[in-house]
Amino acid sequence: MARNIASQKKVVLIFFTTFLAWFGIWSTLQVKVLQDFGIPYSHAIPDAVISNLLLEGFCLLVINNMRYYLPKQEKYWYTLVISVALSSLWLLLLRIILWAFFKNDPVYMNALVHTSTIRFAIAFLIIGCCTVLSLLWYTQRNQQADADRRQDMERLAREAELNKLRQQLQPHFLFNSLNSISALTGSQPEKARHMIQQLSDFLRGTLKKEQQQWTNFEEELQYLQLYLDIEKVRFGYRLQTSIDCADDALQMNLPSMLLQPLVENAIKFGLYDTIGEVTIFIQAKNVNGLLEVSVQNPFDELTSVPVKGTGFGLSSIRRRLFLLFGRHDLLQIKKEADKFITTISIPQQHESNNN
């Protein structure tokens, strides 16, 4: 925004410098033209100065007027009418002022009358050009302001949708955790207290992460570990995890709280339809400058059934990635024999937007 304002000020300065320089040059040329009509320097110089100061004032009046009233549909008629009206008024005022100065010089007054038509034509062209340029300038500026407002509205709408998606992370997981704590309270109170502490740490971390849009993979992994510790209390020995992260991927960036729903989806479809031990594999690596994270869980198409829930899953992750990057290909799903693999690729060109 500050850059746009500075750019506009520079354009305005250049415009007015050119504007004043042009009138200075035109005044000099007018003196030469008046001499060709037989008017001496003593009359030609005041004539040129007075007529061009008046003309310059009318042009500034047009420019200032466009700031407060910018015609829309009627802009062509407006340009014509205002050019004719101001040119006529300019000529009238010029003749009154010059008559007051040179009324005792019949030769000059006769020349003034004979040059009135060409003076009017020149004034009409100059005021008309000034009107058109002002119209184009303010129209372009208004269009840019409208475009900026639309961009801000789209950004706010996108951020609101992203926040909504992030807020949907908690309820489903929270309900499951509270149900597990409730079940453990009677039979294993010590484990229930431990799970409450873990849940408290997890939610506290969530509140901190809601303030930032981006994080690095190492921090996200620490947050994910809190989630996995809680889930391991729920599922006991049945849930095992294997995390393989390349060193150069640890400091790469990704949207905060993106891994949890990915892993939650793997747990849901990997454990809910089995009774044995299940290992969730999480792998992260740098692939040509992209952070590639894969989550793998066992999958049996014959026994696997859709699990009813809140509807928050891979579709919301895909939507969030699209809102951030404008791409639909950043989430890939693959089924291989008894494996279900979900892979996300995170471009790193948004590193500057971490906060």
mmCIF file of C-alpha atoms in Angstrom:
data_model
loop_
_atom_site.group_PDB
_atom_site.id
_atom_site.type_symbol
_atom_site.label_atom_id
_atom_site.label_comp_id
_atom_site.label_asym_id
_atom_site.label_seq_id
_atom_site.Cartn_x
_atom_site.Cartn_y
_atom_site.Cartn_z
ATOM 1 C CA MET A 1 0.000 0.000 0.000
ATOM 2 C CA ALA A 2 2.793 2.430 0.960
ATOM 3 C CA ARG A 3 4.569 1.591 -2.293
ATOM 4 C CA ASN A 4 1.409 2.390 -4.308
ATOM 5 C CA ILE A 5 1.017 5.752 -2.546
ATOM 6 C CA ALA A 6 4.658 6.652 -3.201
ATOM 7 C CA SER A 7 4.260 5.644 -6.851
ATOM 8 C CA GLN A 8 1.129 7.799 -7.227
ATOM 9 C CA LYS A 9 2.883 10.803 -5.665
ATOM 10 C CA LYS A 10 5.757 10.378 -8.110
ATOM 11 C CA VAL A 11 3.336 10.255 -11.061
ATOM 12 C CA VAL A 12 1.532 13.386 -9.818
ATOM 13 C CA LEU A 13 4.857 15.237 -9.425
ATOM 14 C CA ILE A 14 5.933 14.276 -12.942
ATOM 15 C CA PHE A 15 2.531 15.326 -14.316
ATOM 16 C CA PHE A 16 2.567 18.794 -12.756
ATOM 17 C CA THR A 17 6.209 19.364 -13.707
ATOM 18 C CA THR A 18 5.366 18.490 -17.320
ATOM 19 C CA PHE A 19 2.181 20.575 -17.075
ATOM 20 C CA LEU A 20 4.026 23.732 -15.983
ATOM 21 C CA ALA A 21 6.890 23.170 -18.431
ATOM 22 C CA TRP A 22 4.459 22.785 -21.325
ATOM 23 C CA PHE A 23 2.676 26.056 -20.492
ATOM 24 C CA GLY A 24 6.041 27.802 -20.231
ATOM 25 C CA ILE A 25 7.032 26.568 -23.691
ATOM 26 C CA TRP A 26 3.606 27.403 -25.126
ATOM 27 C CA SER A 27 3.779 30.943 -23.702
ATOM 28 C CA THR A 28 7.090 31.469 -25.460
ATOM 29 C CA LEU A 29 5.665 30.178 -28.741
ATOM 30 C CA GLN A 30 2.604 32.367 -28.331
ATOM 31 C CA VAL A 31 4.759 35.473 -28.046
ATOM 32 C CA LYS A 32 6.348 34.538 -31.389
ATOM 33 C CA VAL A 33 2.942 33.903 -32.997
ATOM 34 C CA LEU A 34 1.555 37.231 -31.759
ATOM 35 C CA GLN A 35 4.584 38.989 -33.201
ATOM 36 C CA ASP A 36 3.773 37.433 -36.559
ATOM 37 C CA PHE A 37 0.371 39.154 -36.290
ATOM 38 C CA GLY A 38 2.187 42.462 -35.910
ATOM 39 C CA ILE A 39 1.809 42.786 -32.133
ATOM 40 C CA PRO A 40 4.893 44.272 -30.421
ATOM 41 C CA TYR A 41 6.749 42.624 -27.520
ATOM 42 C CA SER A 42 5.292 45.161 -25.067
ATOM 43 C CA HIS A 43 1.842 43.726 -25.812
ATOM 44 C CA ALA A 44 2.689 40.166 -26.848
ATOM 45 C CA ILE A 45 4.415 39.196 -23.576
ATOM 46 C CA PRO A 46 1.574 40.378 -21.254
ATOM 47 C CA ASP A 47 -0.943 38.818 -23.655
ATOM 48 C CA ALA A 48 0.830 35.433 -23.542
ATOM 49 C CA VAL A 49 1.342 35.510 -19.766
ATOM 50 C CA ILE A 50 -2.235 36.541 -18.943
ATOM 51 C CA SER A 51 -3.907 34.184 -21.421
ATOM 52 C CA ASN A 52 -1.833 31.172 -20.360
ATOM 53 C CA LEU A 53 -2.178 31.847 -16.640
ATOM 54 C CA LEU A 54 -5.938 31.942 -17.138
ATOM 55 C CA LEU A 55 -5.849 28.819 -19.292
ATOM 56 C CA GLU A 56 -3.659 27.061 -16.739
ATOM 57 C CA GLY A 57 -6.125 27.991 -14.000
ATOM 58 C CA PHE A 58 -9.054 26.550 -15.967
ATOM 59 C CA CYS A 59 -7.112 23.322 -16.578
ATOM 60 C CA LEU A 60 -6.362 23.007 -12.857
ATOM 61 C CA LEU A 61 -10.049 23.623 -12.178
ATOM 62 C CA VAL A 62 -10.923 20.690 -14.438
ATOM 63 C CA ILE A 63 -8.329 18.442 -12.785
ATOM 64 C CA ASN A 64 -9.565 19.323 -9.292
ATOM 65 C CA ASN A 65 -13.203 18.889 -10.301
ATOM 66 C CA MET A 66 -12.492 15.347 -11.525
ATOM 67 C CA ARG A 67 -11.385 14.417 -8.002
ATOM 68 C CA TYR A 68 -14.912 14.980 -6.691
ATOM 69 C CA TYR A 69 -17.054 14.211 -9.713
ATOM 70 C CA LEU A 70 -16.047 11.576 -12.213
ATOM 71 C CA PRO A 71 -18.627 11.108 -14.987
ATOM 72 C CA LYS A 72 -19.548 7.531 -15.901
ATOM 73 C CA GLN A 73 -21.968 6.967 -18.775
ATOM 74 C CA GLU A 74 -22.051 10.620 -19.844
ATOM 75 C CA LYS A 75 -18.288 11.135 -19.871
ATOM 76 C CA TYR A 76 -18.041 11.927 -23.621
ATOM 77 C CA TRP A 77 -20.781 14.564 -23.499
ATOM 78 C CA TYR A 78 -19.313 15.888 -20.272
ATOM 79 C CA THR A 79 -15.905 16.324 -21.916
ATOM 80 C CA LEU A 80 -17.384 18.181 -24.883
ATOM 81 C CA VAL A 81 -19.672 20.441 -22.851
ATOM 82 C CA ILE A 82 -17.104 21.392 -20.228
ATOM 83 C CA SER A 83 -14.469 22.073 -22.905
ATOM 84 C CA VAL A 84 -16.799 24.385 -24.855
ATOM 85 C CA ALA A 85 -18.101 26.124 -21.713
ATOM 86 C CA LEU A 86 -14.706 26.731 -20.140
ATOM 87 C CA SER A 87 -13.128 27.787 -23.433
ATOM 88 C CA SER A 88 -15.911 30.346 -23.947
ATOM 89 C CA LEU A 89 -15.574 31.623 -20.388
ATOM 90 C CA TRP A 90 -11.801 31.793 -20.739
ATOM 91 C CA LEU A 91 -12.067 33.847 -23.948
ATOM 92 C CA LEU A 92 -14.581 36.206 -22.364
ATOM 93 C CA LEU A 93 -12.422 36.821 -19.285
ATOM 94 C CA LEU A 94 -9.312 37.196 -21.432
ATOM 95 C CA ARG A 95 -10.911 39.862 -23.630
ATOM 96 C CA ILE A 96 -12.165 41.768 -20.561
ATOM 97 C CA ILE A 97 -8.736 41.710 -18.892
ATOM 98 C CA LEU A 98 -6.789 42.605 -22.062
ATOM 99 C CA TRP A 99 -9.293 45.354 -22.882
ATOM 100 C CA ALA A 100 -8.657 46.851 -19.432
ATOM 101 C CA PHE A 101 -4.925 46.902 -20.130
ATOM 102 C CA PHE A 102 -4.836 47.871 -23.819
ATOM 103 C CA LYS A 103 -8.147 49.638 -24.545
ATOM 104 C CA ASN A 104 -6.278 52.706 -25.766
ATOM 105 C CA ASP A 105 -4.496 50.721 -28.482
ATOM 106 C CA PRO A 106 -7.010 50.228 -31.348
ATOM 107 C CA VAL A 107 -4.502 48.242 -33.452
ATOM 108 C CA TYR A 108 -3.994 45.656 -30.696
ATOM 109 C CA MET A 109 -7.715 45.494 -29.889
ATOM 110 C CA ASN A 110 -8.476 44.879 -33.558
ATOM 111 C CA ALA A 111 -5.874 42.081 -33.622
ATOM 112 C CA LEU A 112 -7.426 40.628 -30.446
ATOM 113 C CA VAL A 113 -10.835 40.472 -32.103
ATOM 114 C CA HIS A 114 -9.452 38.852 -35.250
ATOM 115 C CA THR A 115 -7.553 36.176 -33.264
ATOM 116 C CA SER A 116 -10.503 35.290 -31.048
ATOM 117 C CA THR A 117 -11.523 32.277 -33.149
ATOM 118 C CA ILE A 118 -8.088 30.698 -33.174
ATOM 119 C CA ARG A 119 -7.653 31.503 -29.466
ATOM 120 C CA PHE A 120 -10.944 29.738 -28.739
ATOM 121 C CA ALA A 121 -9.919 26.717 -30.833
ATOM 122 C CA ILE A 122 -6.566 26.423 -29.051
ATOM 123 C CA ALA A 123 -8.196 26.798 -25.617
ATOM 124 C CA PHE A 124 -10.804 24.189 -26.564
ATOM 125 C CA LEU A 125 -8.091 21.709 -27.580
ATOM 126 C CA ILE A 126 -5.984 22.306 -24.470
ATOM 127 C CA ILE A 127 -8.901 22.161 -22.008
ATOM 128 C CA GLY A 128 -10.342 19.175 -23.880
ATOM 129 C CA CYS A 129 -7.041 17.283 -23.716
ATOM 130 C CA CYS A 130 -6.677 18.166 -20.045
ATOM 131 C CA THR A 131 -10.237 16.930 -19.380
ATOM 132 C CA VAL A 132 -9.642 13.641 -21.206
ATOM 133 C CA LEU A 133 -6.301 13.026 -19.467
ATOM 134 C CA SER A 134 -7.818 13.802 -16.068
ATOM 135 C CA LEU A 135 -10.745 11.515 -16.825
ATOM 136 C CA LEU A 136 -8.409 8.674 -17.797
ATOM 137 C CA TRP A 137 -6.154 9.217 -14.787
ATOM 138 C CA TYR A 138 -8.913 9.280 -12.157
ATOM 139 C CA THR A 139 -10.790 6.433 -13.844
ATOM 140 C CA GLN A 140 -7.654 4.283 -13.799
ATOM 141 C CA ARG A 141 -7.005 5.228 -10.172
ATOM 142 C CA ASN A 142 -10.571 4.339 -9.163
ATOM 143 C CA GLN A 143 -10.342 1.041 -11.031
ATOM 144 C CA GLN A 144 -7.089 0.261 -9.225
ATOM 145 C CA ALA A 145 -8.701 1.135 -5.893
ATOM 146 C CA ASP A 146 -11.668 -1.137 -6.733
ATOM 147 C CA ALA A 147 -9.271 -3.925 -7.710
ATOM 148 C CA ASP A 148 -7.374 -3.486 -4.424
ATOM 149 C CA ARG A 149 -10.641 -3.615 -2.468
ATOM 150 C CA ARG A 150 -11.729 -6.761 -4.301
ATOM 151 C CA GLN A 151 -8.337 -8.316 -3.635
ATOM 152 C CA ASP A 152 -8.603 -7.436 0.059
ATOM 153 C CA MET A 153 -12.123 -8.878 0.214
ATOM 154 C CA GLU A 154 -10.987 -12.083 -1.484
ATOM 155 C CA ARG A 155 -8.029 -12.321 0.886
ATOM 156 C CA LEU A 156 -10.260 -11.810 3.932
ATOM 157 C CA ALA A 157 -12.755 -14.374 2.629
ATOM 158 C CA ARG A 158 -9.929 -16.843 1.989
ATOM 159 C CA GLU A 159 -8.494 -16.261 5.465
ATOM 160 C CA ALA A 160 -11.946 -16.671 7.004
ATOM 161 C CA GLU A 161 -12.424 -19.986 5.217
ATOM 162 C CA LEU A 162 -8.937 -21.131 6.250
ATOM 163 C CA ASN A 163 -9.691 -20.231 9.857
ATOM 164 C CA LYS A 164 -12.963 -22.119 9.658
ATOM 165 C CA LEU A 165 -11.166 -25.189 8.338
ATOM 166 C CA ARG A 166 -8.586 -24.958 11.108
ATOM 167 C CA GLN A 167 -11.284 -24.583 13.764
ATOM 168 C CA GLN A 168 -12.842 -27.815 12.544
ATOM 169 C CA LEU A 169 -9.711 -29.672 13.626
ATOM 170 C CA GLN A 170 -10.649 -29.763 17.278
ATOM 171 C CA PRO A 171 -14.237 -30.975 17.916
ATOM 172 C CA HIS A 172 -13.968 -34.511 16.498
ATOM 173 C CA PHE A 173 -10.627 -35.246 18.156
ATOM 174 C CA LEU A 174 -11.682 -33.526 21.384
ATOM 175 C CA PHE A 175 -14.897 -35.555 21.672
ATOM 176 C CA ASN A 176 -13.009 -38.826 21.165
ATOM 177 C CA SER A 177 -10.401 -37.836 23.743
ATOM 178 C CA LEU A 178 -13.027 -36.866 26.334
ATOM 179 C CA ASN A 179 -14.868 -40.130 25.739
ATOM 180 C CA SER A 180 -11.621 -42.032 26.274
ATOM 181 C CA ILE A 181 -10.889 -40.066 29.456
ATOM 182 C CA SER A 182 -14.405 -40.801 30.694
ATOM 183 C CA ALA A 183 -13.899 -44.528 30.072
ATOM 184 C CA LEU A 184 -10.510 -44.511 31.841
ATOM 185 C CA THR A 185 -11.686 -42.556 34.878
ATOM 186 C CA GLY A 186 -13.251 -45.570 36.575
ATOM 187 C CA SER A 187 -10.843 -48.332 35.577
ATOM 188 C CA GLN A 188 -7.523 -46.506 35.199
ATOM 189 C CA PRO A 189 -7.728 -43.110 36.934
ATOM 190 C CA GLU A 190 -3.945 -42.564 36.766
ATOM 191 C CA LYS A 191 -3.950 -43.005 33.011
ATOM 192 C CA ALA A 192 -6.989 -40.716 32.762
ATOM 193 C CA ARG A 193 -5.144 -37.961 34.649
ATOM 194 C CA HIS A 194 -2.127 -38.421 32.396
ATOM 195 C CA MET A 195 -4.310 -38.149 29.299
ATOM 196 C CA ILE A 196 -5.964 -34.979 30.653
ATOM 197 C CA GLN A 197 -2.512 -33.403 31.064
ATOM 198 C CA GLN A 198 -1.537 -34.419 27.537
ATOM 199 C CA LEU A 199 -4.793 -33.042 26.168
ATOM 200 C CA SER A 200 -4.198 -29.783 28.027
ATOM 201 C CA ASP A 201 -0.698 -29.446 26.519
ATOM 202 C CA PHE A 202 -2.061 -30.224 23.071
ATOM 203 C CA LEU A 203 -4.854 -27.629 23.267
ATOM 204 C CA ARG A 204 -2.452 -25.025 24.654
ATOM 205 C CA GLY A 205 -0.201 -25.624 21.676
ATOM 206 C CA THR A 206 -3.188 -25.319 19.381
ATOM 207 C CA LEU A 207 -4.027 -21.871 20.763
ATOM 208 C CA LYS A 208 -0.479 -20.721 20.066
ATOM 209 C CA LYS A 209 -0.522 -22.121 16.545
ATOM 210 C CA GLU A 210 -3.790 -20.369 15.706
ATOM 211 C CA GLN A 211 -1.841 -17.103 15.769
ATOM 212 C CA GLN A 212 0.486 -18.204 12.966
ATOM 213 C CA GLN A 213 -0.332 -19.314 9.466
ATOM 214 C CA TRP A 214 2.947 -21.104 8.823
ATOM 215 C CA THR A 215 5.480 -23.135 10.794
ATOM 216 C CA ASN A 216 8.497 -25.280 10.029
ATOM 217 C CA PHE A 217 8.252 -29.049 9.866
ATOM 218 C CA GLU A 218 10.261 -29.597 13.058
ATOM 219 C CA GLU A 219 7.783 -27.540 15.125
ATOM 220 C CA GLU A 220 4.829 -29.194 13.423
ATOM 221 C CA LEU A 221 6.303 -32.594 14.259
ATOM 222 C CA GLN A 222 6.521 -31.674 17.959
ATOM 223 C CA TYR A 223 2.870 -30.617 17.886
ATOM 224 C CA LEU A 224 1.964 -33.853 16.085
ATOM 225 C CA GLN A 225 3.767 -35.897 18.744
ATOM 226 C CA LEU A 226 1.417 -34.477 21.413
ATOM 227 C CA TYR A 227 -1.512 -35.635 19.341
ATOM 228 C CA LEU A 228 0.008 -39.099 18.844
ATOM 229 C CA ASP A 229 0.707 -39.473 22.590
ATOM 230 C CA ILE A 230 -2.989 -38.894 23.305
ATOM 231 C CA GLU A 231 -4.063 -41.305 20.593
ATOM 232 C CA LYS A 232 -1.687 -43.953 21.960
ATOM 233 C CA VAL A 233 -3.415 -43.702 25.325
ATOM 234 C CA ARG A 234 -6.711 -44.319 23.543
ATOM 235 C CA PHE A 235 -5.557 -47.239 21.419
ATOM 236 C CA GLY A 236 -2.787 -48.627 23.599
ATOM 237 C CA TYR A 237 -0.356 -51.070 22.008
ATOM 238 C CA ARG A 238 -2.472 -51.211 18.828
ATOM 239 C CA LEU A 239 -1.168 -47.873 17.593
ATOM 240 C CA GLN A 240 2.482 -47.724 16.580
ATOM 241 C CA THR A 241 4.160 -44.959 14.575
ATOM 242 C CA SER A 242 7.302 -44.756 12.512
ATOM 243 C CA ILE A 243 8.588 -41.278 11.594
ATOM 244 C CA ASP A 244 11.324 -40.849 8.995
ATOM 245 C CA CYS A 245 12.314 -37.233 8.320
ATOM 246 C CA ALA A 246 15.266 -36.107 6.217
ATOM 247 C CA ASP A 247 17.489 -33.517 7.909
ATOM 248 C CA ASP A 248 17.002 -30.962 5.135
ATOM 249 C CA ALA A 249 13.219 -31.189 5.525
ATOM 250 C CA LEU A 250 13.102 -30.206 9.211
ATOM 251 C CA GLN A 251 13.382 -26.452 8.552
ATOM 252 C CA MET A 252 11.129 -26.427 5.510
ATOM 253 C CA ASN A 253 7.802 -24.631 5.904
ATOM 254 C CA LEU A 254 4.218 -25.817 5.811
ATOM 255 C CA PRO A 255 0.813 -24.502 6.904
ATOM 256 C CA SER A 256 0.435 -24.961 10.650
ATOM 257 C CA MET A 257 -1.761 -27.801 11.961
ATOM 258 C CA LEU A 258 -1.823 -29.515 8.572
ATOM 259 C CA LEU A 259 -0.347 -32.867 9.607
ATOM 260 C CA GLN A 260 -2.787 -33.728 12.392
ATOM 261 C CA PRO A 261 -5.880 -34.253 10.198
ATOM 262 C CA LEU A 262 -3.686 -36.199 7.758
ATOM 263 C CA VAL A 263 -2.509 -38.567 10.487
ATOM 264 C CA GLU A 264 -5.986 -38.661 12.066
ATOM 265 C CA ASN A 265 -7.364 -39.865 8.754
ATOM 266 C CA ALA A 266 -4.711 -42.623 8.648
ATOM 267 C CA ILE A 267 -5.549 -43.712 12.207
ATOM 268 C CA LYS A 268 -9.254 -43.698 11.526
ATOM 269 C CA PHE A 269 -9.010 -45.923 8.460
ATOM 270 C CA GLY A 270 -6.062 -47.952 9.711
ATOM 271 C CA LEU A 271 -7.310 -48.921 13.174
ATOM 272 C CA TYR A 272 -11.091 -48.674 13.239
ATOM 273 C CA ASP A 273 -11.705 -51.854 11.232
ATOM 274 C CA THR A 274 -8.928 -53.974 12.790
ATOM 275 C CA ILE A 275 -8.184 -55.426 16.214
ATOM 276 C CA GLY A 276 -4.463 -56.025 15.847
ATOM 277 C CA GLU A 277 -1.392 -53.814 16.024
ATOM 278 C CA VAL A 278 -1.119 -51.172 13.311
ATOM 279 C CA THR A 279 1.855 -49.005 12.352
ATOM 280 C CA ILE A 280 1.377 -45.574 10.799
ATOM 281 C CA PHE A 281 4.385 -44.537 8.700
ATOM 282 C CA ILE A 282 5.176 -40.831 8.362
ATOM 283 C CA GLN A 283 7.910 -39.746 5.951
ATOM 284 C CA ALA A 284 9.120 -36.250 5.062
ATOM 285 C CA LYS A 285 11.736 -35.219 2.515
ATOM 286 C CA ASN A 286 12.853 -32.403 0.272
ATOM 287 C CA VAL A 287 11.872 -33.134 -3.327
ATOM 288 C CA ASN A 288 13.195 -30.503 -5.736
ATOM 289 C CA GLY A 289 12.509 -27.686 -3.286
ATOM 290 C CA LEU A 290 9.102 -28.982 -2.198
ATOM 291 C CA LEU A 291 8.388 -30.421 1.229
ATOM 292 C CA GLU A 292 6.853 -33.831 0.535
ATOM 293 C CA VAL A 293 5.117 -35.552 3.439
ATOM 294 C CA SER A 294 3.662 -39.058 3.080
ATOM 295 C CA VAL A 295 1.437 -40.812 5.604
ATOM 296 C CA GLN A 296 0.888 -44.551 5.138
ATOM 297 C CA ASN A 297 -1.571 -46.815 6.914
ATOM 298 C CA PRO A 298 -2.696 -50.431 6.403
ATOM 299 C CA PHE A 299 -5.745 -50.752 4.222
ATOM 300 C CA ASP A 300 -7.958 -53.713 3.425
ATOM 301 C CA GLU A 301 -10.495 -52.820 0.775
ATOM 302 C CA LEU A 302 -12.619 -55.864 1.641
ATOM 303 C CA THR A 303 -13.018 -55.033 5.322
ATOM 304 C CA SER A 304 -12.615 -51.275 5.271
ATOM 305 C CA VAL A 305 -15.888 -49.383 5.602
ATOM 306 C CA PRO A 306 -16.479 -45.649 5.650
ATOM 307 C CA VAL A 307 -16.415 -44.304 9.170
ATOM 308 C CA LYS A 308 -19.056 -41.755 10.047
ATOM 309 C CA GLY A 309 -17.727 -38.535 11.464
ATOM 310 C CA THR A 310 -17.824 -34.788 11.167
ATOM 311 C CA GLY A 311 -16.910 -34.803 7.473
ATOM 312 C CA PHE A 312 -13.544 -33.182 8.121
ATOM 313 C CA GLY A 313 -10.883 -35.182 6.260
ATOM 314 C CA LEU A 314 -8.814 -35.224 3.130
ATOM 315 C CA SER A 315 -11.272 -33.027 1.233
ATOM 316 C CA SER A 316 -10.727 -30.195 3.724
ATOM 317 C CA ILE A 317 -6.943 -30.613 3.478
ATOM 318 C CA ARG A 318 -7.204 -30.401 -0.309
ATOM 319 C CA ARG A 319 -9.373 -27.299 0.008
ATOM 320 C CA ARG A 320 -6.935 -25.630 2.386
ATOM 321 C CA LEU A 321 -4.002 -26.304 0.067
ATOM 322 C CA PHE A 322 -5.961 -24.867 -2.844
ATOM 323 C CA LEU A 323 -6.788 -21.692 -0.893
ATOM 324 C CA LEU A 324 -3.132 -21.226 -0.035
ATOM 325 C CA PHE A 325 -1.529 -22.154 -3.357
ATOM 326 C CA GLY A 326 -4.288 -22.170 -5.984
ATOM 327 C CA ARG A 327 -3.424 -25.753 -6.998
ATOM 328 C CA HIS A 328 -5.403 -29.003 -6.906
ATOM 329 C CA ASP A 329 -2.440 -31.366 -7.358
ATOM 330 C CA LEU A 330 -0.737 -30.930 -3.982
ATOM 331 C CA LEU A 331 -2.563 -33.822 -2.313
ATOM 332 C CA GLN A 332 -2.209 -37.269 -3.846
ATOM 333 C CA ILE A 333 -3.894 -40.487 -2.706
ATOM 334 C CA LYS A 334 -2.585 -43.904 -3.696
ATOM 335 C CA LYS A 335 -3.662 -47.448 -2.854
ATOM 336 C CA GLU A 336 -1.055 -50.183 -3.129
ATOM 337 C CA ALA A 337 -2.154 -53.713 -2.195
ATOM 338 C CA ASP A 338 -2.775 -53.393 1.546
ATOM 339 C CA LYS A 339 -1.413 -49.847 1.874
ATOM 340 C CA PHE A 340 -3.171 -46.510 1.753
ATOM 341 C CA ILE A 341 -0.713 -43.663 1.099
ATOM 342 C CA THR A 342 -1.558 -39.960 1.318
ATOM 343 C CA THR A 343 1.077 -37.507 0.095
ATOM 344 C CA ILE A 344 1.114 -33.722 0.316
ATOM 345 C CA SER A 345 3.621 -31.466 -1.439
ATOM 346 C CA ILE A 346 4.227 -27.984 -0.021
ATOM 347 C CA PRO A 347 5.821 -25.302 -2.237
ATOM 348 C CA GLN A 348 8.299 -23.098 -0.400
ATOM 349 C CA GLN A 349 7.807 -19.809 -2.253
ATOM 350 C CA HIS A 350 5.516 -18.628 0.561
ATOM 351 C CA GLU A 351 8.233 -18.686 3.173
ATOM 352 C CA SER A 352 7.989 -14.919 3.600
ATOM 353 C CA ASN A 353 4.390 -15.290 4.737
ATOM 354 C CA ASN A 354 5.126 -17.459 7.743
ATOM 355 C CA ASN A 355 3.637 -14.933 10.089
#
